[in-house]
Short mmCIF file of C-alpha atoms in Angstrom, two decimals:
data_model
loop_
_atom_site.label_atom_id
_atom_site.label_comp_id
_atom_site.label_asym_id
_atom_site.label_seq_id
_atom_site.Cartn_x
_atom_site.Cartn_y
_atom_site.Cartn_z
CA MET A 30 -12.83 15.55 -29.90
CA PHE A 31 -13.47 13.62 -26.68
CA ARG A 32 -14.59 10.13 -25.90
CA VAL A 33 -14.65 10.14 -22.11
CA THR A 34 -14.52 6.50 -21.11
CA GLY A 35 -14.85 7.27 -17.46
CA LEU A 36 -13.63 6.04 -14.10
CA VAL A 37 -11.85 2.90 -12.93
CA PHE A 38 -11.16 1.90 -9.35
CA THR A 39 -7.44 1.19 -8.98
CA GLY A 40 -7.89 -1.20 -6.08
CA VAL A 41 -5.93 1.24 -3.91
CA PRO A 42 -8.14 3.01 -1.33
CA GLY A 43 -8.57 6.71 -2.04
CA SER A 44 -7.64 6.54 -5.70
CA LEU A 45 -9.37 6.40 -9.09
CA VAL A 46 -8.20 6.46 -12.70
CA VAL A 47 -9.88 8.83 -15.14
CA THR A 48 -9.56 7.67 -18.76
CA TRP A 49 -10.54 9.36 -22.00
CA THR A 50 -9.67 9.38 -25.69
CA THR A 51 -8.57 12.09 -28.11
CA PHE A 52 -7.61 11.86 -31.76
CA ASN A 53 -4.62 14.15 -31.49
CA LYS A 54 -1.74 14.29 -29.05
CA THR A 55 -2.50 16.54 -26.08
CA GLU A 56 -1.62 16.83 -22.42
CA SER A 57 -3.43 14.50 -20.00
CA LYS A 58 -4.83 16.56 -17.17
CA VAL A 59 -7.73 16.31 -14.69
CA GLU A 60 -8.87 19.33 -12.71
CA TYR A 61 -11.13 18.53 -9.77
CA GLY A 62 -12.43 19.73 -6.42
CA PHE A 63 -14.96 19.03 -3.70
CA GLU A 64 -18.59 19.53 -4.63
CA GLY A 65 -19.75 22.87 -3.25
CA ALA A 66 -16.18 24.16 -2.78
CA ARG A 67 -14.02 26.11 -5.20
CA VAL A 68 -14.22 24.34 -8.55
CA PHE A 69 -11.06 22.68 -9.87
CA GLU A 70 -8.82 23.67 -6.98
CA MET A 71 -6.81 20.48 -7.47
CA SER A 72 -5.23 19.02 -10.57
CA ALA A 73 -3.41 15.87 -11.59
CA LYS A 74 -1.44 14.92 -14.66
CA GLY A 75 -1.06 11.57 -16.36
CA ASP A 76 -0.04 10.30 -19.75
CA ALA A 77 -1.48 8.96 -22.97
CA THR A 78 -0.75 5.80 -24.91
CA VAL A 79 -1.22 5.51 -28.65
CA PHE A 80 -3.71 2.90 -29.84
CA VAL A 81 -3.69 2.05 -33.55
CA ASP A 82 -6.72 -0.03 -34.54
CA SER A 83 -5.90 -3.00 -36.78
CA GLY A 84 -8.71 -2.29 -39.28
CA GLU A 85 -7.99 -1.17 -42.86
CA GLU A 86 -7.79 2.53 -42.00
CA LYS A 87 -5.36 1.95 -39.10
CA ARG A 88 -7.11 4.68 -37.15
CA LYS A 89 -5.00 6.19 -34.40
CA MET A 90 -6.22 7.45 -31.04
CA PHE A 91 -4.67 8.56 -27.79
CA ILE A 92 -5.92 6.89 -24.61
CA HIS A 93 -5.35 9.19 -21.64
CA ARG A 94 -5.04 7.96 -18.06
CA VAL A 95 -4.75 10.12 -14.98
CA THR A 96 -4.68 8.66 -11.47
CA LEU A 97 -6.28 10.72 -8.71
CA THR A 98 -4.94 9.91 -5.24
CA GLY A 99 -5.67 11.00 -1.68
CA LEU A 100 -9.43 11.08 -2.30
CA LYS A 101 -11.50 11.36 0.87
CA PRO A 102 -13.79 8.31 1.29
CA ALA A 103 -17.46 9.10 0.56
CA ALA A 104 -16.66 12.69 -0.48
CA THR A 105 -18.19 13.94 -3.75
CA TYR A 106 -15.91 15.61 -6.29
CA VAL A 107 -16.57 17.46 -9.53
CA TYR A 108 -14.04 17.17 -12.34
CA HIS A 109 -13.27 17.66 -15.97
CA CYS A 110 -10.46 16.21 -18.06
CA GLY A 111 -8.46 17.30 -21.07
CA SER A 112 -5.90 20.05 -21.58
CA ASP A 113 -5.70 23.70 -22.58
CA GLU A 114 -6.50 22.52 -26.10
CA GLY A 115 -9.96 21.43 -24.98
CA TRP A 116 -11.87 20.20 -21.92
CA SER A 117 -14.60 17.64 -21.39
CA ASP A 118 -17.96 18.40 -19.83
CA ILE A 119 -18.05 18.61 -16.03
CA PHE A 120 -18.78 15.32 -14.25
CA SER A 121 -18.89 14.22 -10.63
CA PHE A 122 -18.11 11.12 -8.60
CA THR A 123 -18.23 10.00 -4.99
CA ALA A 124 -14.96 8.50 -3.79
CA LEU A 125 -15.37 4.90 -2.67
CA ASN A 126 -15.49 4.26 1.04
CA SER A 127 -12.38 2.28 2.05
CA SER A 128 -13.90 0.76 5.20
CA SER A 129 -14.51 -3.01 5.25
CA SER A 130 -17.90 -2.25 6.81
CA PHE A 131 -18.96 -0.26 3.71
CA SER A 132 -22.05 -1.78 1.97
CA PRO A 133 -21.41 -1.18 -1.75
CA ARG A 134 -24.23 -1.23 -4.34
CA PHE A 135 -23.54 -2.64 -7.80
CA ALA A 136 -25.27 -2.62 -11.18
CA ILE A 137 -24.34 -5.83 -13.02
CA TYR A 138 -24.86 -6.87 -16.65
CA GLY A 139 -23.17 -8.15 -19.76
CA ASP A 140 -23.83 -8.08 -23.50
CA LEU A 141 -24.71 -4.40 -23.99
CA GLY A 142 -24.50 -3.10 -27.55
CA ASN A 143 -24.91 0.19 -29.46
CA GLU A 144 -27.91 -1.13 -31.34
CA ASN A 145 -30.90 -2.11 -29.16
CA PRO A 146 -29.19 -1.14 -25.85
CA GLN A 147 -32.53 -1.56 -24.15
CA SER A 148 -31.49 -1.18 -20.49
CA LEU A 149 -29.15 1.75 -21.10
CA ALA A 150 -31.49 4.69 -20.40
CA ARG A 151 -32.65 3.22 -17.08
CA LEU A 152 -29.06 2.48 -16.05
CA GLN A 153 -27.96 6.01 -16.99
CA LYS A 154 -30.73 7.56 -14.92
CA GLU A 155 -30.23 5.29 -11.90
CA THR A 156 -26.47 5.92 -11.92
CA GLN A 157 -27.04 9.68 -11.99
CA LEU A 158 -29.58 9.32 -9.15
CA GLY A 159 -26.74 7.86 -7.07
CA MET A 160 -28.15 4.33 -6.83
CA TYR A 161 -24.82 2.59 -7.58
CA ASP A 162 -21.28 2.77 -6.27
CA VAL A 163 -19.80 0.59 -9.03
CA VAL A 164 -20.88 -0.95 -12.34
CA LEU A 165 -19.72 -4.44 -13.34
CA HIS A 166 -19.90 -5.05 -17.10
CA ILE A 167 -19.33 -8.78 -17.59
CA GLY A 168 -18.06 -8.86 -21.18
CA ASP A 169 -19.42 -8.14 -24.68
CA PHE A 170 -19.41 -4.45 -25.51
CA ALA A 171 -20.76 -2.45 -28.46
CA TYR A 172 -21.18 -5.39 -30.90
CA ASP A 173 -18.35 -5.00 -31.80
CA MET A 174 -15.77 -2.44 -30.77
CA HIS A 175 -13.50 -3.17 -33.75
CA GLU A 176 -16.23 -2.73 -36.40
CA ASP A 177 -16.17 0.17 -38.90
CA ASN A 178 -12.48 0.69 -38.12
CA ALA A 179 -13.26 0.90 -34.39
CA ARG A 180 -15.84 3.68 -34.80
CA ILE A 181 -18.38 1.35 -33.18
CA GLY A 182 -16.05 1.23 -30.17
CA ASP A 183 -15.90 5.05 -30.10
CA GLU A 184 -19.67 5.24 -30.26
CA PHE A 185 -20.04 2.72 -27.43
CA MET A 186 -17.69 4.69 -25.20
CA ARG A 187 -19.73 7.84 -25.88
CA GLN A 188 -22.88 5.91 -25.05
CA ILE A 189 -21.68 4.64 -21.65
CA GLN A 190 -20.07 7.96 -20.68
CA SER A 191 -23.26 8.95 -18.86
CA ILE A 192 -22.65 5.96 -16.55
CA ALA A 193 -18.89 5.51 -16.57
CA ALA A 194 -18.02 9.16 -15.94
CA TYR A 195 -19.88 9.02 -12.58
CA VAL A 196 -19.01 5.62 -11.09
CA PRO A 197 -16.14 3.15 -11.60
CA TYR A 198 -16.91 0.96 -14.61
CA MET A 199 -15.25 -2.42 -14.03
CA THR A 200 -15.03 -4.95 -16.87
CA CYS A 201 -13.96 -8.37 -18.09
CA PRO A 202 -13.52 -9.52 -21.71
CA GLY A 203 -16.16 -11.43 -23.69
CA ASN A 204 -16.12 -13.25 -27.01
CA HIS A 205 -17.21 -10.13 -28.93
CA GLU A 206 -13.91 -8.49 -27.99
CA ALA A 207 -11.74 -11.23 -29.57
CA THR A 208 -10.92 -9.61 -32.94
CA TYR A 209 -7.25 -8.59 -33.37
CA ASN A 210 -6.44 -10.42 -30.13
CA PHE A 211 -8.80 -8.35 -27.97
CA SER A 212 -6.89 -5.18 -28.90
CA ASN A 213 -9.82 -2.76 -28.60
CA TYR A 214 -10.66 -4.15 -25.15
CA ARG A 215 -7.05 -4.25 -23.94
CA ASN A 216 -6.39 -0.67 -25.02
CA ARG A 217 -9.65 1.07 -24.19
CA PHE A 218 -10.06 -0.28 -20.65
CA SER A 219 -7.61 0.25 -17.81
CA MET A 220 -8.38 -2.20 -15.02
CA PRO A 221 -6.08 -2.70 -12.00
CA GLY A 222 -3.03 -4.96 -12.26
CA GLN A 223 -0.64 -5.41 -15.15
CA THR A 224 -2.57 -7.80 -17.40
CA GLU A 225 -4.21 -5.38 -19.86
CA SER A 226 -7.53 -5.81 -18.03
CA LEU A 227 -7.74 -9.54 -18.84
CA TRP A 228 -7.68 -10.72 -15.21
CA TYR A 229 -7.36 -8.78 -11.96
CA SER A 230 -8.83 -8.51 -8.47
CA TRP A 231 -9.76 -5.74 -6.07
CA ASN A 232 -11.38 -5.21 -2.69
CA LEU A 233 -14.44 -3.22 -1.72
CA GLY A 234 -16.29 -3.34 1.61
CA SER A 235 -16.29 -6.91 2.90
CA THR A 236 -15.72 -8.33 -0.61
CA HIS A 237 -12.80 -9.57 -2.65
CA ILE A 238 -13.83 -9.34 -6.34
CA ILE A 239 -12.04 -11.34 -9.04
CA SER A 240 -12.47 -10.60 -12.74
CA PHE A 241 -11.09 -13.07 -15.27
CA SER A 242 -11.24 -14.11 -18.91
CA THR A 243 -13.23 -17.18 -19.90
CA GLU A 244 -12.07 -16.49 -23.45
CA VAL A 245 -8.60 -18.00 -22.88
CA TYR A 246 -10.34 -21.40 -23.20
CA PHE A 247 -11.81 -20.60 -26.61
CA TYR A 248 -9.24 -18.48 -28.49
CA ILE A 249 -6.18 -20.67 -28.06
CA GLU A 250 -4.75 -19.21 -31.28
CA TYR A 251 -3.78 -16.18 -29.16
CA GLY A 252 -1.72 -18.38 -26.84
CA MET A 253 -2.57 -21.56 -25.02
CA ASP A 254 -0.23 -20.47 -22.22
CA LEU A 255 -2.81 -17.84 -21.23
CA ILE A 256 -5.06 -20.59 -19.80
CA PHE A 257 -2.26 -21.72 -17.49
CA LYS A 258 -1.03 -18.20 -16.69
CA GLN A 259 -4.51 -17.15 -15.66
CA TYR A 260 -5.15 -20.38 -13.73
CA ASN A 261 -1.93 -19.97 -11.73
CA TRP A 262 -2.72 -16.31 -11.09
CA LEU A 263 -6.24 -17.22 -9.91
CA LYS A 264 -4.85 -19.90 -7.57
CA GLU A 265 -2.34 -17.45 -6.05
CA ASP A 266 -4.95 -14.72 -5.73
CA LEU A 267 -7.46 -17.07 -4.07
CA GLU A 268 -4.78 -18.40 -1.73
CA GLU A 269 -3.94 -14.87 -0.63
CA ALA A 270 -7.63 -13.96 -0.20
CA ASN A 271 -8.09 -17.08 1.94
CA LYS A 272 -5.35 -16.28 4.43
CA PRO A 273 -7.26 -16.13 7.73
CA GLU A 274 -6.34 -12.48 8.34
CA ASN A 275 -7.62 -11.50 4.85
CA ARG A 276 -10.79 -13.61 4.85
CA ALA A 277 -11.64 -12.19 8.30
CA ILE A 278 -11.74 -8.65 6.86
CA ARG A 279 -13.21 -9.62 3.46
CA PRO A 280 -15.17 -12.84 3.94
CA TRP A 281 -17.03 -12.62 0.60
CA ILE A 282 -15.28 -13.74 -2.59
CA ILE A 283 -17.17 -12.91 -5.79
CA THR A 284 -16.00 -13.78 -9.32
CA MET A 285 -17.04 -12.30 -12.66
CA GLY A 286 -16.39 -13.99 -16.01
CA HIS A 287 -18.21 -13.85 -19.33
CA ARG A 288 -19.16 -17.43 -20.32
CA PRO A 289 -21.00 -19.38 -17.60
CA MET A 290 -20.17 -22.86 -16.34
CA TYR A 291 -23.90 -23.74 -16.37
CA CYS A 292 -26.97 -22.43 -18.22
CA SER A 293 -30.25 -23.81 -19.54
CA ASP A 294 -30.44 -21.81 -22.78
CA ASP A 295 -31.39 -23.56 -26.01
CA ASP A 296 -28.38 -22.54 -28.10
CA GLN A 297 -25.69 -25.24 -27.81
CA ASP A 298 -23.28 -22.83 -26.10
CA ASP A 299 -20.48 -24.22 -23.94
CA CYS A 300 -22.54 -23.81 -20.76
CA THR A 301 -25.33 -26.02 -22.11
CA LYS A 302 -22.93 -28.99 -22.17
CA PHE A 303 -22.29 -31.14 -19.11
CA ASP A 304 -18.51 -30.91 -19.54
CA SER A 305 -18.29 -27.20 -20.34
CA TRP A 306 -14.72 -26.01 -20.87
CA VAL A 307 -14.93 -23.22 -18.31
CA ARG A 308 -16.20 -25.67 -15.70
CA VAL A 309 -14.06 -28.80 -16.28
CA GLY A 310 -11.29 -27.58 -18.60
CA ARG A 311 -10.09 -28.85 -21.98
CA LYS A 312 -8.94 -32.43 -22.26
CA ASP A 313 -8.66 -32.10 -26.05
CA ILE A 314 -5.46 -30.02 -25.94
CA LYS A 315 -1.95 -30.87 -24.78
CA PRO A 316 -1.18 -30.38 -22.01
CA PRO A 317 -4.82 -30.68 -20.82
CA ALA A 318 -6.12 -27.38 -19.41
CA PRO A 319 -7.78 -27.29 -15.98
CA GLY A 320 -11.28 -25.87 -15.57
CA LEU A 321 -12.32 -23.47 -12.84
CA GLU A 322 -15.14 -25.14 -10.91
CA ASP A 323 -12.95 -27.20 -8.58
CA LEU A 324 -10.59 -24.27 -8.00
CA PHE A 325 -13.40 -21.88 -7.07
CA TYR A 326 -15.09 -24.50 -4.87
CA HIS A 327 -11.86 -25.39 -3.07
CA TYR A 328 -11.21 -21.76 -2.17
CA GLY A 329 -14.79 -21.10 -1.10
CA VAL A 330 -15.91 -18.62 -3.78
CA ASP A 331 -19.35 -17.46 -2.61
CA VAL A 332 -21.02 -15.93 -5.68
CA GLU A 333 -20.15 -16.34 -9.37
CA LEU A 334 -21.45 -13.71 -11.81
CA TRP A 335 -21.71 -14.50 -15.53
CA ALA A 336 -23.24 -13.14 -18.78
CA HIS A 337 -22.96 -14.31 -22.46
CA GLU A 338 -26.43 -15.87 -22.51
CA HIS A 339 -28.87 -13.09 -23.43
CA THR A 340 -31.18 -14.05 -20.59
CA TYR A 341 -31.29 -13.96 -16.79
CA GLU A 342 -30.89 -17.17 -14.84
CA ARG A 343 -30.46 -17.77 -11.12
CA LEU A 344 -29.15 -21.16 -10.04
CA TRP A 345 -29.56 -23.04 -6.82
CA PRO A 346 -26.19 -23.48 -5.06
CA VAL A 347 -24.44 -25.93 -7.41
CA TYR A 348 -21.24 -27.95 -7.64
CA GLY A 349 -20.44 -30.89 -9.91
CA ASP A 350 -23.83 -30.54 -11.65
CA LYS A 351 -25.61 -31.22 -8.32
CA VAL A 352 -27.68 -28.93 -6.11
CA TYR A 353 -26.35 -28.19 -2.61
CA ASN A 354 -28.97 -25.97 -0.98
CA GLY A 355 -28.51 -24.73 2.56
CA SER A 356 -31.86 -26.29 3.42
CA LYS A 357 -35.15 -27.01 1.66
CA GLU A 358 -36.82 -23.97 3.25
CA GLN A 359 -33.84 -21.60 2.95
CA PRO A 360 -31.64 -22.71 0.03
CA TYR A 361 -29.40 -19.61 0.15
CA VAL A 362 -28.89 -19.56 3.93
CA ASN A 363 -25.52 -21.22 4.51
CA PRO A 364 -25.51 -22.80 1.02
CA LYS A 365 -23.18 -25.76 0.52
CA ALA A 366 -21.84 -24.63 -2.88
CA PRO A 367 -21.32 -21.39 -4.83
CA VAL A 368 -24.32 -19.37 -6.06
CA HIS A 369 -24.31 -18.64 -9.84
CA ILE A 370 -26.13 -15.70 -11.49
CA ILE A 371 -26.24 -15.23 -15.29
CA THR A 372 -27.13 -11.69 -16.37
CA GLY A 373 -26.57 -11.12 -20.09
CA SER A 374 -29.81 -9.48 -21.18
CA ALA A 375 -28.91 -5.76 -21.05
CA GLY A 376 -29.69 -5.46 -24.78
CA CYS A 377 -27.83 -5.83 -28.07
CA ARG A 378 -28.44 -6.44 -31.79
CA GLU A 379 -28.56 -10.20 -31.23
CA ARG A 380 -31.77 -9.86 -29.16
CA THR A 381 -32.52 -12.26 -26.29
CA ASP A 382 -31.99 -16.04 -26.29
CA ARG A 383 -34.48 -18.88 -25.85
CA PHE A 384 -34.50 -21.35 -22.95
CA ASN A 385 -34.47 -25.12 -23.09
CA PRO A 386 -37.99 -26.16 -22.00
CA ASN A 387 -36.55 -28.87 -19.72
CA PRO A 388 -33.89 -27.30 -17.49
CA LYS A 389 -31.79 -29.32 -15.06
CA GLU A 390 -32.68 -29.26 -11.38
CA TRP A 391 -30.06 -26.58 -10.58
CA SER A 392 -32.07 -23.94 -12.49
CA ALA A 393 -34.07 -21.93 -9.93
CA PHE A 394 -35.46 -18.94 -11.88
CA ARG A 395 -35.13 -17.67 -15.43
CA SER A 396 -36.39 -14.83 -17.57
CA THR A 397 -35.99 -13.72 -21.18
CA ASP A 398 -36.90 -10.10 -20.35
CA TYR A 399 -34.32 -7.43 -21.14
CA GLY A 400 -32.80 -6.17 -17.93
CA TYR A 401 -29.90 -6.15 -15.49
CA SER A 402 -29.01 -7.16 -11.95
CA ARG A 403 -28.39 -5.23 -8.76
CA MET A 404 -26.32 -6.41 -5.83
CA GLN A 405 -25.63 -4.98 -2.41
CA VAL A 406 -23.00 -6.51 -0.17
CA VAL A 407 -24.77 -5.50 3.02
CA ASN A 408 -22.29 -6.85 5.55
CA ALA A 409 -20.00 -9.82 6.27
CA THR A 410 -22.93 -12.27 6.36
CA HIS A 411 -25.59 -10.89 3.96
CA ILE A 412 -25.66 -10.17 0.21
CA TYR A 413 -28.84 -9.01 -1.54
CA LEU A 414 -29.32 -9.70 -5.28
CA GLU A 415 -32.22 -8.69 -7.52
CA GLN A 416 -33.12 -8.69 -11.21
CA VAL A 417 -34.70 -5.67 -12.90
CA SER A 418 -36.89 -6.18 -15.97
CA ASP A 419 -36.62 -3.31 -18.41
CA ASP A 420 -39.50 -4.85 -20.40
CA GLN A 421 -41.66 -4.40 -17.29
CA TYR A 422 -40.60 -0.77 -16.78
CA GLY A 423 -38.03 -1.43 -14.06
CA LYS A 424 -40.00 -3.98 -12.06
CA VAL A 425 -37.93 -6.25 -9.79
CA ILE A 426 -38.78 -9.75 -11.05
CA ASP A 427 -36.46 -11.83 -8.86
CA ASN A 428 -34.56 -11.36 -5.63
CA ILE A 429 -32.61 -13.40 -3.09
CA TRP A 430 -30.61 -12.94 0.08
CA VAL A 431 -27.43 -15.02 0.29
CA VAL A 432 -26.69 -15.48 3.99
CA LYS A 433 -23.45 -17.04 5.22
CA GLU A 434 -22.28 -17.32 8.80
CA LYS A 435 -19.12 -19.08 7.60
CA HIS A 436 -16.97 -18.55 4.51
CA GLY A 437 -14.29 -20.63 2.80
CA LEU A 438 -14.02 -24.34 2.01
CA SER A 439 -15.23 -25.31 5.49
CA ALA A 440 -18.58 -23.58 4.76
CA TRP A 441 -19.41 -26.36 2.28
CA LEU A 442 -18.75 -29.21 4.65
#
């Protein structure tokens, strides 16, 4: 019995990881070939790890991972995975272009559940039409993966297969993954790096993308040291990305984390507070934990993607609770602070959230429609972002161009 969880970009050009689940021990094999050529003329082997869910039944599953290497950029491949004891359906993918002049297209959302997954059908269709190169799922899956002895997690993986089997499905953890110390998330997903998918970075086109866990600030029972470990890793990663030779090739730095630093929802979440933990850190613990706003500002992070609030909100360029627009006429042309986008309205059993009727001045546009975001990193100076309303049958309800002739800390000055 298969649960194909799909593709993950390894961060290494020309390679992808195929992951899937079985309930008995089998070989881990992928057979693949170029579209239009002889089917399955290549094969690769990997291995499986055992995941035992912590629910009452202690259900056991085998998570298979096979790395495909030497893929030709922009070539389309067909593949299936499994073993001689049983194969998956046939899927296809287009290998990511490794050039820094590549203009990747992303679908971006968080908070997608099994029940009321309103945007799912549109996302499935658009992925299969070839509209996206990568999907970024910014935390909160299934609602919740551990429930019913992790059967809800199995069902979710089946549900996203029609997206994740065709394009890399890149993730970060959200609060709904926290049960049993995030074990369903850490075992089911296989992001780059050696941190069980909690924080990692990768490059695509002219972009350096950093995924991290906001949850380390909230679930300190799983280890307060994780706040500091992640912070130090982020600092090192940002330092490396800011070396002149690296920033010249990949000028854009984009982050993705589940709980926003800012939001104008009416729900008393962390982001509704002036001194949100993600933004300014936690002074109530010892030693005090640093927040992330100053770090991201200092290293010139350009765009920050968030979810958690079941709404869409675009902010004016903001730092320290103040607006720093590029100019009155063109706020996103050479902005003087990072641009924040909150996109957590893909659809789940908790429905959408309500907004505070009196938002702060950094709130530029907001919508309670179900939907998701699209982003294209067009080149070294231009990023296009838009919001799709599923309630309005796929209508684009918001869009901006972020234009930057200069990147890094000096861009703010």
